Amino acid sequence: MSRFTDKVVWITGASSGIGEALVHAFAVEGAKLVISARRKEELERVQIASGLNHQNSLILPLDLSDTKNINDLTQQIINKFGRIDILVNNGGISQRALTKDTSLDIDRQIMEVNFFGTVAITKSVLPYMLKQKSGHIIAMSSIAGKFGFYFRSAYSASKHALHGFFESLRMEIYNDNVKVLVVCPGKIKTNISVNAVTGSGGKHAIMDQSTNEGLSAEECAKQILKAIKANEEEIFIGGKELKAIWIKRFFPKLFSKMIRRQKPE
Ligand SMILES: NC(=O)c1ccc[n+]([C@@H]2O[C@H](COP(=O)([O-])OP(=O)(O)OC[C@H]3O[C@@H](n4cnc5c(N)ncnc54)[C@H](OP(=O)(O)O)[C@@H]3O)[C@@H](O)[C@H]2O)c1
């Protein structure tokens, strides 16, 4: 028996990258999985690849930029499994464009997917967790949720916003036994830069060198499960890029000079 055996885990952004690796990791531990993203066929692929079936998993396609029917989706999970134990708000989109070249519509789109989509799902699930008097909510931030970087003004803003939201929520629901974990990955080898949006809404379609050299999504998922088990509140996952967080905290002026000299990609 694992801590996650028979737990009902809803993962957004489950069709690729870190989300897909999380589906595998939770499936191995015997959890019941609800997997969401826009691409249904990719979710079906992940379901099969993770050895899941229609008894122990549910595919719920959704677009984080349009969550008006989110309560219907949550109800479908309750109808099938009766509860939701863990919500992993992992779905998200990055940006590769200078602020001056990013239209306000794209700024709003990134906020809608990364921030408001996450908030909408969380608010939809929260009443059930409060009623159960148990639950765990995970928010996927980034090191860009701790400091800004070239080409990521809206992305970084959306991830910073998650910290304010989930830190407030964490204290509000502490006595209801509902936990909040904020995850800040550094460089993880996924298609995040390939799928990133340009300033006019096109696809960046380039694999960043640093992302390509990053930690595997599987290792990232492993560290997230470990952090949930340990009831961590905030974790950083990655390699030497994580040093920037500590340098900013203790030497903000030095940080400002150093980060400016980093290769913008
Ligand atoms: N890889 C990194 O280095 C890194 C670093 C820090 C933080 N992160 C964060 O980790 C999370 C997962 O990213 P990843 O690295 O695994 O990249 P990825 O492979 O591009 O995965 C992104 C996931 O989000 C889903 N998604 C994107 N837009 C969506 C929308 N409008 N509605 C619903 N789902 C949507 C995608 O599925 P569909 O396209 O099928 O909708 C996909 O499953 C993101 O929140 C990202 O910001 C990644």
Tab-separated table of C-alpha atoms and ligand atoms in Angstrom:
chain	number	residue	atom	x	y	z
A	1	MET	CA	0.000	0.000	0.000
A	2	SER	CA	1.238	3.457	-0.856
A	3	ARG	CA	0.089	6.790	0.549
A	4	PHE	CA	-1.603	7.306	-2.858
A	5	THR	CA	-3.351	3.938	-3.259
A	6	ASP	CA	-6.975	4.550	-4.349
A	7	LYS	CA	-6.596	8.326	-3.914
A	8	VAL	CA	-8.441	10.319	-6.577
A	9	VAL	CA	-5.924	12.605	-8.288
A	10	TRP	CA	-6.943	15.229	-10.882
A	11	ILE	CA	-4.020	16.402	-13.037
A	12	THR	CA	-4.268	19.233	-15.579
A	13	GLY	CA	-1.739	19.503	-18.389
A	14	ALA	CA	-1.666	15.697	-18.347
A	15	SER	CA	-1.156	15.304	-22.104
A	16	SER	CA	2.610	15.908	-22.087
A	17	GLY	CA	5.765	16.800	-20.166
A	18	ILE	CA	5.609	17.060	-16.384
A	19	GLY	CA	1.858	16.309	-16.288
A	20	GLU	CA	2.324	13.091	-18.242
A	21	ALA	CA	5.176	12.036	-15.943
A	22	LEU	CA	2.946	12.768	-12.927
A	23	VAL	CA	0.204	10.533	-14.354
A	24	HIS	CA	2.732	7.666	-14.661
A	25	ALA	CA	4.096	8.247	-11.153
A	26	PHE	CA	0.666	8.350	-9.468
A	27	ALA	CA	-0.540	5.341	-11.517
A	28	VAL	CA	2.431	3.281	-10.310
A	29	GLU	CA	1.392	4.123	-6.722
A	30	GLY	CA	-2.157	2.851	-7.334
A	31	ALA	CA	-3.994	6.181	-7.521
A	32	LYS	CA	-7.195	6.768	-9.505
A	33	LEU	CA	-6.443	9.363	-12.136
A	34	VAL	CA	-8.489	12.132	-13.729
A	35	ILE	CA	-6.494	13.523	-16.616
A	36	SER	CA	-7.153	16.835	-18.339
A	37	ALA	CA	-5.729	18.977	-21.141
A	38	ARG	CA	-7.095	20.173	-24.496
A	39	ARG	CA	-5.882	17.283	-26.682
A	40	LYS	CA	-8.148	14.282	-26.029
A	41	GLU	CA	-6.168	11.909	-28.245
A	42	GLU	CA	-2.967	12.675	-26.305
A	43	LEU	CA	-4.815	12.040	-23.025
A	44	GLU	CA	-5.932	8.676	-24.414
A	45	ARG	CA	-2.327	7.881	-25.296
A	46	VAL	CA	-1.181	8.793	-21.757
A	47	GLN	CA	-3.988	6.720	-20.215
A	48	ILE	CA	-2.918	3.606	-22.132
A	49	ALA	CA	0.810	4.223	-21.650
A	50	SER	CA	0.271	4.487	-17.882
A	51	GLY	CA	-1.575	1.161	-17.756
A	52	LEU	CA	-4.810	2.885	-16.700
A	53	ASN	CA	-8.293	1.750	-17.671
A	54	HIS	CA	-11.847	3.113	-17.574
A	55	GLN	CA	-12.390	1.825	-14.039
A	56	ASN	CA	-9.454	3.591	-12.453
A	57	SER	CA	-9.210	6.698	-14.623
A	58	LEU	CA	-11.276	9.352	-16.330
A	59	ILE	CA	-10.369	11.530	-19.301
A	60	LEU	CA	-11.780	15.048	-18.943
A	61	PRO	CA	-10.664	17.320	-21.779
A	62	LEU	CA	-10.669	20.998	-20.844
A	63	ASP	CA	-9.350	24.345	-21.991
A	64	LEU	CA	-7.955	26.382	-19.101
A	65	SER	CA	-8.782	29.587	-20.954
A	66	ASP	CA	-12.501	28.760	-20.903
A	67	THR	CA	-13.595	27.353	-17.563
A	68	LYS	CA	-17.259	28.382	-17.489
A	69	ASN	CA	-18.372	24.706	-17.380
A	70	ILE	CA	-15.748	23.705	-14.817
A	71	ASN	CA	-18.319	22.774	-12.147
A	72	ASP	CA	-19.854	20.241	-14.554
A	73	LEU	CA	-16.444	18.597	-14.972
A	74	THR	CA	-15.873	18.508	-11.214
A	75	GLN	CA	-19.331	16.955	-10.788
A	76	GLN	CA	-18.409	14.221	-13.305
A	77	ILE	CA	-15.464	13.256	-11.081
A	78	ILE	CA	-17.652	13.197	-7.980
A	79	ASN	CA	-20.244	11.086	-9.830
A	80	LYS	CA	-17.588	8.556	-10.851
A	81	PHE	CA	-15.258	8.423	-7.844
A	82	GLY	CA	-17.222	10.156	-5.046
A	83	ARG	CA	-14.335	12.408	-3.986
A	84	ILE	CA	-11.215	14.330	-5.076
A	85	ASP	CA	-8.154	13.873	-2.880
A	86	ILE	CA	-5.422	15.634	-4.833
A	87	LEU	CA	-5.655	18.397	-7.441
A	88	VAL	CA	-2.490	19.043	-9.454
A	89	ASN	CA	-2.808	22.373	-11.264
A	90	ASN	CA	-0.042	21.675	-13.757
A	91	GLY	CA	-1.407	22.872	-17.131
A	92	GLY	CA	0.212	26.018	-18.422
A	93	ILE	CA	1.767	27.879	-21.293
A	94	SER	CA	5.016	29.837	-21.527
A	95	GLN	CA	5.963	32.924	-23.510
A	96	ARG	CA	8.883	33.834	-25.725
A	97	ALA	CA	8.616	37.518	-26.661
A	98	LEU	CA	9.816	40.873	-25.392
A	99	THR	CA	7.247	42.913	-23.469
A	100	LYS	CA	7.208	45.559	-26.212
A	101	ASP	CA	6.363	42.900	-28.795
A	102	THR	CA	3.647	41.128	-26.769
A	103	SER	CA	0.088	42.267	-27.427
A	104	LEU	CA	-2.164	42.888	-24.447
A	105	ASP	CA	-4.426	40.095	-25.711
A	106	ILE	CA	-1.562	37.627	-25.340
A	107	ASP	CA	-0.746	38.957	-21.844
A	108	ARG	CA	-4.387	38.298	-20.940
A	109	GLN	CA	-4.377	34.855	-22.582
A	110	ILE	CA	-1.341	33.760	-20.563
A	111	MET	CA	-2.923	35.061	-17.333
A	112	GLU	CA	-6.192	33.323	-18.246
A	113	VAL	CA	-4.558	29.907	-18.745
A	114	ASN	CA	-1.869	29.972	-16.032
A	115	PHE	CA	-3.657	31.967	-13.341
A	116	PHE	CA	-7.452	32.237	-13.778
A	117	GLY	CA	-7.801	28.691	-15.178
A	118	THR	CA	-5.942	27.362	-12.146
A	119	VAL	CA	-7.999	29.519	-9.777
A	120	ALA	CA	-11.275	28.371	-11.400
A	121	ILE	CA	-10.464	24.657	-10.993
A	122	THR	CA	-9.235	25.165	-7.455
A	123	LYS	CA	-12.421	27.011	-6.458
A	124	SER	CA	-14.526	24.312	-8.067
A	125	VAL	CA	-12.800	21.494	-6.152
A	126	LEU	CA	-12.364	23.314	-2.846
A	127	PRO	CA	-15.931	22.843	-1.455
A	128	TYR	CA	-15.558	19.046	-1.801
A	129	MET	CA	-12.188	19.024	-0.032
A	130	LEU	CA	-13.529	21.264	2.738
A	131	LYS	CA	-16.491	18.922	3.181
A	132	GLN	CA	-14.196	15.869	3.225
A	133	LYS	CA	-11.933	17.665	5.725
A	134	SER	CA	-8.988	16.465	3.655
A	135	GLY	CA	-7.247	17.219	0.406
A	136	HIS	CA	-4.073	18.410	-1.243
A	137	ILE	CA	-3.841	21.156	-3.855
A	138	ILE	CA	-0.680	21.541	-5.910
A	139	ALA	CA	0.098	24.643	-7.957
A	140	MET	CA	2.772	24.511	-10.638
A	141	SER	CA	4.697	27.749	-10.481
A	142	SER	CA	8.251	28.135	-11.791
A	143	ILE	CA	11.516	29.808	-10.883
A	144	ALA	CA	9.937	32.522	-13.066
A	145	GLY	CA	7.412	32.814	-10.208
A	146	LYS	CA	10.335	33.993	-8.062
A	147	PHE	CA	12.079	36.352	-10.498
A	148	GLY	CA	11.445	37.861	-13.921
A	149	PHE	CA	13.440	36.951	-17.012
A	150	TYR	CA	13.809	38.003	-20.639
A	151	PHE	CA	10.851	37.194	-22.932
A	152	ARG	CA	8.629	36.097	-20.040
A	153	SER	CA	6.956	39.216	-18.600
A	154	ALA	CA	3.392	37.832	-18.753
A	155	TYR	CA	4.467	34.261	-17.933
A	156	SER	CA	6.475	35.414	-14.930
A	157	ALA	CA	3.590	37.633	-13.790
A	158	SER	CA	1.135	34.710	-14.031
A	159	LYS	CA	3.425	32.503	-11.947
A	160	HIS	CA	4.086	35.257	-9.354
A	161	ALA	CA	0.295	35.650	-9.047
A	162	LEU	CA	-0.052	31.968	-8.158
A	163	HIS	CA	2.190	32.487	-5.116
A	164	GLY	CA	-0.025	35.253	-3.718
A	165	PHE	CA	-3.189	33.260	-4.322
A	166	PHE	CA	-2.006	29.945	-2.921
A	167	GLU	CA	-0.145	31.405	0.086
A	168	SER	CA	-3.390	33.131	1.119
A	169	LEU	CA	-5.458	30.020	0.454
A	170	ARG	CA	-3.021	27.831	2.419
A	171	MET	CA	-3.563	29.729	5.639
A	172	GLU	CA	-7.334	29.987	5.130
A	173	ILE	CA	-7.795	26.211	4.847
A	174	TYR	CA	-5.096	25.050	7.260
A	175	ASN	CA	-7.609	24.076	9.947
A	176	ASP	CA	-9.696	22.128	7.407
A	177	ASN	CA	-6.814	19.713	6.757
A	178	VAL	CA	-6.518	20.779	3.123
A	179	LYS	CA	-2.854	21.256	2.188
A	180	VAL	CA	-1.280	23.486	-0.456
A	181	LEU	CA	2.027	22.794	-2.192
A	182	VAL	CA	3.583	25.283	-4.625
A	183	VAL	CA	6.139	23.742	-6.985
A	184	CYS	CA	8.840	25.882	-8.628
A	185	PRO	CA	10.669	23.946	-11.333
A	186	GLY	CA	13.777	25.371	-12.939
A	187	LYS	CA	14.748	23.760	-16.228
A	188	ILE	CA	12.843	20.563	-16.977
A	189	LYS	CA	13.261	18.806	-20.313
A	190	THR	CA	9.776	19.114	-21.881
A	191	ASN	CA	8.235	20.881	-24.862
A	192	ILE	CA	7.485	23.998	-22.777
A	193	SER	CA	9.571	26.326	-24.997
A	194	VAL	CA	8.343	24.634	-28.196
A	195	ASN	CA	4.728	25.229	-27.092
A	196	ALA	CA	5.383	28.764	-25.794
A	197	VAL	CA	3.454	31.625	-27.398
A	198	THR	CA	5.046	34.503	-29.277
A	199	GLY	CA	3.923	38.100	-28.838
A	200	SER	CA	1.288	37.756	-31.525
A	201	GLY	CA	-0.009	34.349	-30.402
A	202	GLY	CA	1.996	32.082	-32.712
A	203	LYS	CA	3.930	29.046	-31.526
A	204	HIS	CA	7.596	29.663	-30.591
A	205	ALA	CA	8.430	26.172	-31.914
A	206	ILE	CA	12.045	26.180	-30.672
A	207	MET	CA	13.544	23.868	-28.061
A	208	ASP	CA	15.598	26.086	-25.748
A	209	GLN	CA	19.111	24.744	-25.196
A	210	SER	CA	18.827	25.123	-21.410
A	211	THR	CA	15.461	23.313	-21.343
A	212	ASN	CA	16.898	20.512	-23.458
A	213	GLU	CA	19.704	20.138	-20.908
A	214	GLY	CA	17.280	20.233	-17.969
A	215	LEU	CA	16.176	17.604	-15.479
A	216	SER	CA	13.878	14.859	-16.788
A	217	ALA	CA	10.117	15.185	-16.313
A	218	GLU	CA	10.199	11.805	-14.550
A	219	GLU	CA	12.660	13.064	-11.921
A	220	CYS	CA	10.533	16.206	-11.507
A	221	ALA	CA	7.406	14.087	-10.938
A	222	LYS	CA	9.274	11.898	-8.436
A	223	GLN	CA	10.282	14.957	-6.400
A	224	ILE	CA	6.702	16.313	-6.472
A	225	LEU	CA	5.257	13.060	-5.075
A	226	LYS	CA	7.943	13.052	-2.378
A	227	ALA	CA	7.045	16.647	-1.443
A	228	ILE	CA	3.325	15.804	-1.211
A	229	LYS	CA	4.128	12.889	1.103
A	230	ALA	CA	6.322	15.154	3.241
A	231	ASN	CA	3.640	17.899	3.376
A	232	GLU	CA	6.071	20.472	1.971
A	233	GLU	CA	4.640	23.947	1.326
A	234	GLU	CA	7.001	25.064	-1.441
A	235	ILE	CA	9.702	23.228	-3.367
A	236	PHE	CA	12.294	24.048	-6.017
A	237	ILE	CA	13.211	21.399	-8.581
A	238	GLY	CA	16.108	21.676	-11.004
A	239	GLY	CA	19.866	22.155	-11.224
A	240	LYS	CA	22.251	25.065	-10.821
A	241	GLU	CA	19.641	27.552	-12.101
A	242	LEU	CA	17.982	27.306	-8.662
A	243	LYS	CA	20.915	29.219	-7.114
A	244	ALA	CA	19.441	32.400	-8.609
A	245	ILE	CA	16.524	32.219	-6.134
A	246	TRP	CA	18.852	32.358	-3.135
A	247	ILE	CA	21.106	34.998	-4.696
A	248	LYS	CA	18.047	37.198	-5.278
A	249	ARG	CA	16.860	36.693	-1.704
A	250	PHE	CA	20.139	37.548	-0.003
A	251	PHE	CA	21.956	39.760	-2.571
A	252	PRO	CA	19.260	41.468	-4.678
A	253	LYS	CA	21.577	44.011	-6.353
A	254	LEU	CA	24.140	41.355	-7.307
A	255	PHE	CA	21.275	39.232	-8.604
A	256	SER	CA	20.039	42.039	-10.825
A	257	LYS	CA	23.468	42.390	-12.458
A	258	MET	CA	23.961	38.639	-12.847
A	259	ILE	CA	20.574	37.809	-14.304
A	260	ARG	CA	20.847	40.588	-16.901
A	261	ARG	CA	23.984	38.897	-18.245
A	262	GLN	CA	22.296	35.500	-18.669
A	263	LYS	CA	21.761	34.324	-22.231
A	264	PRO	CA	18.213	35.375	-23.170
A	265	GLU	CA	16.385	32.414	-24.716
B	1	LIG	N1	9.532	22.543	-18.361
B	1	LIG	C1	10.000	23.494	-17.603
B	1	LIG	O1	11.205	23.811	-17.647
B	1	LIG	C2	9.103	24.209	-16.613
B	1	LIG	C3	9.705	25.074	-15.704
B	1	LIG	C4	8.906	25.738	-14.794
B	1	LIG	C5	7.541	25.535	-14.776
B	1	LIG	N2	6.970	24.680	-15.678
B	1	LIG	C6	5.524	24.524	-15.620
B	1	LIG	O2	5.180	23.153	-15.657
B	1	LIG	C7	3.878	23.001	-16.199
B	1	LIG	C8	3.867	21.885	-17.233
B	1	LIG	O3	4.646	22.294	-18.341
B	1	LIG	P1	5.591	21.299	-19.166
B	1	LIG	O4	6.980	21.724	-18.943
B	1	LIG	O5	5.217	19.911	-18.913
B	1	LIG	O6	5.238	21.758	-20.660
B	1	LIG	P2	4.334	21.081	-21.810
B	1	LIG	O7	4.903	19.758	-22.187
B	1	LIG	O8	4.188	22.120	-22.851
B	1	LIG	O9	2.951	20.805	-21.086
B	1	LIG	C9	1.982	21.787	-20.904
B	1	LIG	C10	0.664	21.114	-20.604
B	1	LIG	O10	-0.338	22.128	-20.382
B	1	LIG	C11	-1.457	21.865	-21.213
B	1	LIG	N3	-2.088	23.121	-21.630
B	1	LIG	C12	-1.515	24.176	-22.266
B	1	LIG	N4	-2.435	25.119	-22.523
B	1	LIG	C13	-3.617	24.648	-22.052
B	1	LIG	C14	-4.943	25.144	-22.035
B	1	LIG	N5	-5.272	26.331	-22.594
B	1	LIG	N6	-5.917	24.386	-21.472
B	1	LIG	C15	-5.619	23.180	-20.923
B	1	LIG	N7	-4.392	22.662	-20.908
B	1	LIG	C16	-3.391	23.376	-21.464
B	1	LIG	C17	-0.893	21.111	-22.418
B	1	LIG	O11	-1.882	20.257	-22.995
B	1	LIG	P3	-2.732	20.556	-24.329
B	1	LIG	O12	-1.820	21.220	-25.301
B	1	LIG	O13	-3.177	19.191	-24.749
B	1	LIG	O14	-3.864	21.421	-23.873
B	1	LIG	C18	0.176	20.244	-21.757
B	1	LIG	O15	-0.392	19.058	-21.253
B	1	LIG	C19	3.479	24.384	-16.735
B	1	LIG	O16	2.606	25.023	-15.811
B	1	LIG	C20	4.788	25.122	-16.801
B	1	LIG	O17	4.637	26.510	-16.674
B	1	LIG	C21	7.719	24.015	-16.592
